[in-house]
Structure formats: structure tokens, C-alpha cells
PDB file of C-alpha atoms in Angstrom:
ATOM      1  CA  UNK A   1     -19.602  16.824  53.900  1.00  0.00           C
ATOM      2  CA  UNK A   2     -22.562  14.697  55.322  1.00  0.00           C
ATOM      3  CA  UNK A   3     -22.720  11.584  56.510  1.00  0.00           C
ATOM      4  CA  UNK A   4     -24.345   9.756  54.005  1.00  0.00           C
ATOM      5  CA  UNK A   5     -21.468  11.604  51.327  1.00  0.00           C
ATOM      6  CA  UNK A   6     -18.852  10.198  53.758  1.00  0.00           C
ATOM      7  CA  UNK A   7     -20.099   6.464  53.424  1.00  0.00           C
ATOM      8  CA  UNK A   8     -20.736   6.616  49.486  1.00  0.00           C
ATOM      9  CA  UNK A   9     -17.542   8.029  49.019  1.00  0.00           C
ATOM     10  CA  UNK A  10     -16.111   4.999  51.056  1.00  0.00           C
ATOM     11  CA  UNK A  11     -17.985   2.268  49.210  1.00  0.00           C
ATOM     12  CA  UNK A  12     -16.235   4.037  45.871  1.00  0.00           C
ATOM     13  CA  UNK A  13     -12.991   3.920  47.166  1.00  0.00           C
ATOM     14  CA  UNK A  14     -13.150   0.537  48.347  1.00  0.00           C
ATOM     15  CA  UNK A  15     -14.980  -0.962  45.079  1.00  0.00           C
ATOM     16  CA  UNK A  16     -12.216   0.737  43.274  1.00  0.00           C
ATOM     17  CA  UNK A  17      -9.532  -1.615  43.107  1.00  0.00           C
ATOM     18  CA  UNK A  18     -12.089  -4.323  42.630  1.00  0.00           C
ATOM     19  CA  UNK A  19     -13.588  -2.873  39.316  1.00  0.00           C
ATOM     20  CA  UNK A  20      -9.495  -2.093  38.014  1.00  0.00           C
ATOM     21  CA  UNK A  21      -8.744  -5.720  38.821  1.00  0.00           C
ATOM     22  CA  UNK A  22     -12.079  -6.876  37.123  1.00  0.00           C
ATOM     23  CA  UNK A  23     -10.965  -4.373  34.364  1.00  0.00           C
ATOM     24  CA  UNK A  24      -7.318  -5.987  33.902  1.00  0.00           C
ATOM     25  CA  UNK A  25      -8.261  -9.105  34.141  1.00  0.00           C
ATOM     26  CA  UNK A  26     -11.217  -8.881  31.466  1.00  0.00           C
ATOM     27  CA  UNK A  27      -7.706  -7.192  29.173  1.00  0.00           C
ATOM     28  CA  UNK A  28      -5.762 -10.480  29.871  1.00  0.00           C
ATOM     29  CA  UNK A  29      -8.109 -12.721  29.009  1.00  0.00           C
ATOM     30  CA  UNK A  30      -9.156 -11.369  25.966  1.00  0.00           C
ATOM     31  CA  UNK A  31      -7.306 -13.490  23.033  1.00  0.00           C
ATOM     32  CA  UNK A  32      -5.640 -11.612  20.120  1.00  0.00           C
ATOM     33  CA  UNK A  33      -5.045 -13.738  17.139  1.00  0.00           C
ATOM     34  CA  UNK A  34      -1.880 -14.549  16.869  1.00  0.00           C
ATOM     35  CA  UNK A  35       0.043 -12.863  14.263  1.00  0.00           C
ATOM     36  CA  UNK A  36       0.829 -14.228  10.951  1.00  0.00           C
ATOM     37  CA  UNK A  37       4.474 -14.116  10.197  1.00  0.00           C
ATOM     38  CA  UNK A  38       5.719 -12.143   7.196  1.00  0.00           C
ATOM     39  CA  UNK A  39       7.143 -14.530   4.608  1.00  0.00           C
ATOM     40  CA  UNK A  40      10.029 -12.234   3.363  1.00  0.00           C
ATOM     41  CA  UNK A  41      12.657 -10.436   4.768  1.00  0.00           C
ATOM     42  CA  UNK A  42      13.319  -7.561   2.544  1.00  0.00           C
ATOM     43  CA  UNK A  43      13.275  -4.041   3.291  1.00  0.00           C
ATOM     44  CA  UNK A  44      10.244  -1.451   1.672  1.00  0.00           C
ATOM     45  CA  UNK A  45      13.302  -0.375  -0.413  1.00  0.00           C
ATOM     46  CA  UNK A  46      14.452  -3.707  -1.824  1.00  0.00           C
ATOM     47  CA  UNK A  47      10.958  -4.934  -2.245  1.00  0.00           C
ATOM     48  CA  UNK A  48      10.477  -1.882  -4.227  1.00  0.00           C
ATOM     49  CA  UNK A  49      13.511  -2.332  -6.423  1.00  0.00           C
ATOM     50  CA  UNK A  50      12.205  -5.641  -7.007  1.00  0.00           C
ATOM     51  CA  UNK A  51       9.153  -4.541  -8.251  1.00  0.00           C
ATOM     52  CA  UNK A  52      10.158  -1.966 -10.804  1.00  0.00           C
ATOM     53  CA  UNK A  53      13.002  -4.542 -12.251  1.00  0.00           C
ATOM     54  CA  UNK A  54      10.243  -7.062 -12.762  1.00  0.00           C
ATOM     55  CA  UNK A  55       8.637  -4.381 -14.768  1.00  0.00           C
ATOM     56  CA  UNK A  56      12.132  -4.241 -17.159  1.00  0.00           C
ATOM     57  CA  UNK A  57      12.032  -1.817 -19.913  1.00  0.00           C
ATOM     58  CA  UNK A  58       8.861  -3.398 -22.126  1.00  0.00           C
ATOM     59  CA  UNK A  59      11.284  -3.677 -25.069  1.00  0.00           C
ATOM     60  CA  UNK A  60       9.517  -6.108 -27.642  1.00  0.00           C
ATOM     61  CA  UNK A  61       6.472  -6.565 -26.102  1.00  0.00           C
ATOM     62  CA  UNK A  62       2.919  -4.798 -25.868  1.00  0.00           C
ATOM     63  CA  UNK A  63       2.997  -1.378 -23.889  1.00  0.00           C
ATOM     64  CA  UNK A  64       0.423   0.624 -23.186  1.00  0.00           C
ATOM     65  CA  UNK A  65       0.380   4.139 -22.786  1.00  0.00           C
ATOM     66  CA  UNK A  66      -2.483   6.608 -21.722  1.00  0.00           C
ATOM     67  CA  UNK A  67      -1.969   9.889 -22.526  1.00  0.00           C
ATOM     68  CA  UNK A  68      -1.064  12.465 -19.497  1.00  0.00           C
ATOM     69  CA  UNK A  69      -2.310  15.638 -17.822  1.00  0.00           C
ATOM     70  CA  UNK A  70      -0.231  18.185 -17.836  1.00  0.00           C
ATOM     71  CA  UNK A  71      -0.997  19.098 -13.941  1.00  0.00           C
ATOM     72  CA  UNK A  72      -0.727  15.264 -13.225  1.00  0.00           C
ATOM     73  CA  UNK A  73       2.452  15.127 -15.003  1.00  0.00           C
ATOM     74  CA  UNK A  74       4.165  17.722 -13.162  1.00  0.00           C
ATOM     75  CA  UNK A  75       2.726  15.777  -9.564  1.00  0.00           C
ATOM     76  CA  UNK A  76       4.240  13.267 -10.607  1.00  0.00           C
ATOM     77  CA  UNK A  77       7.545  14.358 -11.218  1.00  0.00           C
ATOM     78  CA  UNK A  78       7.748  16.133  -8.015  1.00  0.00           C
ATOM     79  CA  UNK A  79       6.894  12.904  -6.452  1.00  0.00           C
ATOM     80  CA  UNK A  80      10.023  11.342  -7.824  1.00  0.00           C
ATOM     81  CA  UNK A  81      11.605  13.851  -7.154  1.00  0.00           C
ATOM     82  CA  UNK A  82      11.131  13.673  -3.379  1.00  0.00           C
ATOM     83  CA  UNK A  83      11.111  10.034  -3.409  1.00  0.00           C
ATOM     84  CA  UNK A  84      14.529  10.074  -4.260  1.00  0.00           C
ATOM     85  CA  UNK A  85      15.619  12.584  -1.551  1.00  0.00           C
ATOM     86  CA  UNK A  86      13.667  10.421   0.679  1.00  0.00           C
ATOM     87  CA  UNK A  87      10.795  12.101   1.555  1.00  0.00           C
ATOM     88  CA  UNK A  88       8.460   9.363   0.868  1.00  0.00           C
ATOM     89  CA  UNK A  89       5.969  11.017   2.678  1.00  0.00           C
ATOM     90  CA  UNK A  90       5.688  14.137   0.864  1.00  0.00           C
ATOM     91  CA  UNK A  91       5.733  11.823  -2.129  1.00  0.00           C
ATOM     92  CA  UNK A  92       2.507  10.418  -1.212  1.00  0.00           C
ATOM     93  CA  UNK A  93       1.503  13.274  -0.927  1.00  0.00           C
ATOM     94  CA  UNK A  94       1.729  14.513  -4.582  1.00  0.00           C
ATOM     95  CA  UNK A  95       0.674  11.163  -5.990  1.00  0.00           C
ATOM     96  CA  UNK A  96      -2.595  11.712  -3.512  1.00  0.00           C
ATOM     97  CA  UNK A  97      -3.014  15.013  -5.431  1.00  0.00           C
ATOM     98  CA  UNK A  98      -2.615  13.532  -8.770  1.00  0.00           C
ATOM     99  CA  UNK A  99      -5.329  10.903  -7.806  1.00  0.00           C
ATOM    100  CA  UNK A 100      -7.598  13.283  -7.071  1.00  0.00           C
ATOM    101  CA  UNK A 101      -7.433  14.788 -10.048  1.00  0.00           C
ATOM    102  CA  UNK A 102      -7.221  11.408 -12.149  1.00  0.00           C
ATOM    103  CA  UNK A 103      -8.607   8.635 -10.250  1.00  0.00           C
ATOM    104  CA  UNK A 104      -8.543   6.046 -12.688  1.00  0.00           C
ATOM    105  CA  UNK A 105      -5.047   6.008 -13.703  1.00  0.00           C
ATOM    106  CA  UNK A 106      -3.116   2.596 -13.464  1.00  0.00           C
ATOM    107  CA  UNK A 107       0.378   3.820 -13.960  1.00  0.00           C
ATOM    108  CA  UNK A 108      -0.301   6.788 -11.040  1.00  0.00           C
ATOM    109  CA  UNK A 109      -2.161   4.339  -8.754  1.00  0.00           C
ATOM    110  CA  UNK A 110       0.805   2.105  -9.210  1.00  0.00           C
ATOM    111  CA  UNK A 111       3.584   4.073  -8.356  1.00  0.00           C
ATOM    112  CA  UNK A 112       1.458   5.300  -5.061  1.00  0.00           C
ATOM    113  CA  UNK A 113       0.971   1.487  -4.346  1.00  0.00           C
ATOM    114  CA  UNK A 114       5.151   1.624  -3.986  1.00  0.00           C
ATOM    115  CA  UNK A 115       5.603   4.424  -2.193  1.00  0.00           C
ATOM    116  CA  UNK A 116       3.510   2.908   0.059  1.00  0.00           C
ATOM    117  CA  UNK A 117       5.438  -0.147   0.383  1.00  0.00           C
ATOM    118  CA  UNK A 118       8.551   2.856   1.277  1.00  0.00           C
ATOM    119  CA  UNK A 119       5.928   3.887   3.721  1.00  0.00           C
ATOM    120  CA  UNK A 120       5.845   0.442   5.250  1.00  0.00           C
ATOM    121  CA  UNK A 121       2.018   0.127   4.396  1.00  0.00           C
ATOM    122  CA  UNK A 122       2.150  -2.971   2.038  1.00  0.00           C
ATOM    123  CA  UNK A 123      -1.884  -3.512   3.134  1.00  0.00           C
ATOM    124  CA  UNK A 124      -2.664  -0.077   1.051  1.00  0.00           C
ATOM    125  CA  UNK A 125       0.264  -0.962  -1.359  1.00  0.00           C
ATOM    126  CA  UNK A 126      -1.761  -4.167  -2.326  1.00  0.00           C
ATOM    127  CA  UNK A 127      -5.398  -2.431  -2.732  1.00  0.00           C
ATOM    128  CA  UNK A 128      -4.078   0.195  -4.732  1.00  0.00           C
ATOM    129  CA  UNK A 129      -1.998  -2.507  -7.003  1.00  0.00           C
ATOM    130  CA  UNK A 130      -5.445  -4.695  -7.193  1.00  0.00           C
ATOM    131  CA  UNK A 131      -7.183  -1.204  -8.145  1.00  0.00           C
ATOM    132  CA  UNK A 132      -4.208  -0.425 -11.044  1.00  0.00           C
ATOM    133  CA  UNK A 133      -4.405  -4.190 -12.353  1.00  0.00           C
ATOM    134  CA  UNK A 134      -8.403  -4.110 -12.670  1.00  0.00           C
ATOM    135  CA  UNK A 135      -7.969  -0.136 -14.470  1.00  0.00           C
ATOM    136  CA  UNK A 136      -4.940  -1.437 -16.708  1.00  0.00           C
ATOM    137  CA  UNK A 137      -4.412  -3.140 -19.577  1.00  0.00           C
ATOM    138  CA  UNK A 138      -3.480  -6.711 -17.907  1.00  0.00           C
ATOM    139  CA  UNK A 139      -0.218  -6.814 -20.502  1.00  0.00           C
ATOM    140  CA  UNK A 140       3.289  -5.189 -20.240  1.00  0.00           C
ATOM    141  CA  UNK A 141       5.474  -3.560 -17.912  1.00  0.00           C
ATOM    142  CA  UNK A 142       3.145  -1.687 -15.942  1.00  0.00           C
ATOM    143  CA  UNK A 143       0.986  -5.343 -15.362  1.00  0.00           C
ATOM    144  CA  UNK A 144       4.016  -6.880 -13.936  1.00  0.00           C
ATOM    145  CA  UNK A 145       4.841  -4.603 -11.399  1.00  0.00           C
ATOM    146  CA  UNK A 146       0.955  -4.535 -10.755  1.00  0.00           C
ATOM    147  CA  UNK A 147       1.450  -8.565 -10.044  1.00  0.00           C
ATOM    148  CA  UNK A 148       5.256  -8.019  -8.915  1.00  0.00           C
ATOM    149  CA  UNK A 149       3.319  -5.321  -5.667  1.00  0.00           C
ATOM    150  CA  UNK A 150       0.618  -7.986  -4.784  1.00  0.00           C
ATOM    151  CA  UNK A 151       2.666 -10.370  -4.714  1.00  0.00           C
ATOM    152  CA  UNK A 152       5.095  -8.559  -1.840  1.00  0.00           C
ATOM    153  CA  UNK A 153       2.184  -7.259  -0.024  1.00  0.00           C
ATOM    154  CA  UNK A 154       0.656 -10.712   0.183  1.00  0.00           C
ATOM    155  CA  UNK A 155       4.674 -12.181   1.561  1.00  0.00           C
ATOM    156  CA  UNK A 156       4.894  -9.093   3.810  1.00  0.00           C
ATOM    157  CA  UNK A 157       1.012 -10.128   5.148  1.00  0.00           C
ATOM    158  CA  UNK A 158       2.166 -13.707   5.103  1.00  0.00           C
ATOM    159  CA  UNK A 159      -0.181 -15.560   2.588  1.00  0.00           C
ATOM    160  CA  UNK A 160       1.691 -17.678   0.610  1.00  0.00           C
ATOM    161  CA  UNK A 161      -1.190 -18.747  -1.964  1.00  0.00           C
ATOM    162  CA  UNK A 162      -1.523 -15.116  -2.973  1.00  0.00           C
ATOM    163  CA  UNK A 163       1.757 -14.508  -3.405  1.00  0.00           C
ATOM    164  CA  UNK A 164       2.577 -17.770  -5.731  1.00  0.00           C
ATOM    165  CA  UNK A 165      -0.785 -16.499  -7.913  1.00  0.00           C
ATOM    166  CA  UNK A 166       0.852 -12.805  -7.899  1.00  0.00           C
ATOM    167  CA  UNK A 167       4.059 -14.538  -9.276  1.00  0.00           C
ATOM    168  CA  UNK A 168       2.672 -16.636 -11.658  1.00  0.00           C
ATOM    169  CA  UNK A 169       0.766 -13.909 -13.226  1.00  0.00           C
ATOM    170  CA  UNK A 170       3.697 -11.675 -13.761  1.00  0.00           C
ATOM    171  CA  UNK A 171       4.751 -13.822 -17.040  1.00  0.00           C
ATOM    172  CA  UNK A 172       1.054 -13.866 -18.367  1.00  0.00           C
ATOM    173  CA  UNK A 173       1.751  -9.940 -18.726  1.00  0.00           C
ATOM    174  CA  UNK A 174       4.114 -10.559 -21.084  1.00  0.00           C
ATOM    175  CA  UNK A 175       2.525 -10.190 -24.770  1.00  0.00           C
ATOM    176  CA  UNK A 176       3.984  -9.570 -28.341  1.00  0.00           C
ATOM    177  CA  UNK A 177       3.527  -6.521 -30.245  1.00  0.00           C
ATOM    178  CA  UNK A 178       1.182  -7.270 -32.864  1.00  0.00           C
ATOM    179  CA  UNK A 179       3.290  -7.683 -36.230  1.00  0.00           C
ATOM    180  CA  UNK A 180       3.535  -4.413 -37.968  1.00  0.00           C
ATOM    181  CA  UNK A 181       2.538  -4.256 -41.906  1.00  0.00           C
TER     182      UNK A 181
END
């Protein structure tokens, strides 16, 4: 090694510890916002039994329907079916593949938005319940849970205005049948 190699790698090793310091202290000083504290203590799995009973069973009102793929159909089964062994995972997994094939499916976008919320992602729960309730028909069972998801992803992100709209939109899905002749 030369000379001149000897005394630049000196003046590296001794800025060293000056730039890590500079470094650290540049980490400390930068200010995080502080978090915003959830507004509800339930678990993925009790918000999501919350959800589906605010759906209920759409007995005398408006409900509805589209009309199913076969292929999507069978996704979706599976999907339950894993979601109740607990492999919420793998049930995202099928819905994903149903929602490729059908994109613009409330019902399937909805019951993705909930496994998210078993996934503990209530921030992809909520855009995918916001995406079913702008695809849907804004009345019946499926509306409520739409309302029933945004409003515990907007508790779990800790915006109470959201959530009090969510919840006070959950009744306006509520509609008669039309009278039958």
C-alpha cells in the first residue's frame, strides 16, 4: 500500500463515526406523525361477524341478485370453504381469482373486503367495500354489509366521521319489495 492509500484510508476511518452519528441523528430527528388510535376494540373475527349480521337474511325487503359464473361460483365456495378452516389466506386467494375473472362483482368484492378484515388489512377491506357499494345496487343485504365494512375500517383507522356516515347509511339500504300484482 502507498502512502498516499495509507492517509485516505485514515481520513475514512476517522470521518466514519462522524457521518453514522450525522446519519442517526438526521433518523431521530425526523418526526413521524403520530398515530391515530383505532376507535374499536374488536377482533378481525368479531368485526366480521358484525358485518354479515348487519346484512340479516333480506327477508321482506329488496334483494338483488346477479346471476353467477359457474367458474366464479366454484372460487367462491372454496373460499368459504378455507375461510372456515382458517386459512384466510388461501381464501384470498380464490376470491383474487374470482376477481380476475369478474371484476365488477359487488357480492365477490365484498366478501374479499372481509377476508381482508380476517387478514388484519381493514385499509384494503374499506377500498374494496367503497368499490362493491359504487358496483351494487345501494339497497338490501349486500348494501349493508357494504356500509356495515366501511364503517369498521374507518373505527379500526380511527375516523370517527366516517364511521357515523357508514352507520347511518346502513338503514338507508333497507327498501321494500315493490308490491306484487
Amino acid at each position: 500500500m502507498t502512502r498516499l492509500e495509507a492517509t485516505r484510508r485514515a481520513r475514512i476511518l476517522r470521518a466514519a463515526p462522524a457521518a453514522l452519528a450525522l446519519a442517526l441523528a438526521a433518523c431521530a430527528s425526523a418526526s413521524l406523525p403520530p398515530a391515530t388510535p383505532q376507535l374499536t376494540t374488536a377482533t378481525p373475527a368479531q368485526m366480521v361477524a358484525y358485518i354479515r349480521a348487519t346484512g340479516g337474511d333480506g327477508e321482506g325487503e329488496l334483494d338483488v341478485q346477479p346471476l353467477r359464473d359457474s367458474q366464479v361460483e366454484d372460487l367462491r365456495q372454496r373460499a368459504d370453504r378455507l375461510q372456515e378452516q382458517g386459512h384466510h389466506a388461501d381464501a384470498a386467494a380464490a376470491l383474487d381469482q374470482a376477481i380476475a375473472l369478474v371484476d365488477d362483482d359487488p357480492a365477490l368484492l365484498q366478501e374479499r373486503a372481509e377476508v381482508a378484515i380476517l387478514l388484519g388489512d381493514t385499509a384494503r377491506a374499506g377500498e374494496l367495500a367503497a368499490r362493491a357499494q359504487a358496483l351494487g345496487s345501494g339497497v338490501g343485504p349486500l348494501c349493508r354489509r357494504h356500509q356495515a365494512t366501511l364503517e369498521q375500517a374507518a373505527l379500526a383507522r380511527g375516523d370517527a366521521e366516517a364511521a357515523a356516515v357508514a352507520k347511518a347509511a346502513i338503514e338507508a339500504c333497507r327498501v321494500a319489495p315493490p308490491p306484487r300484482w
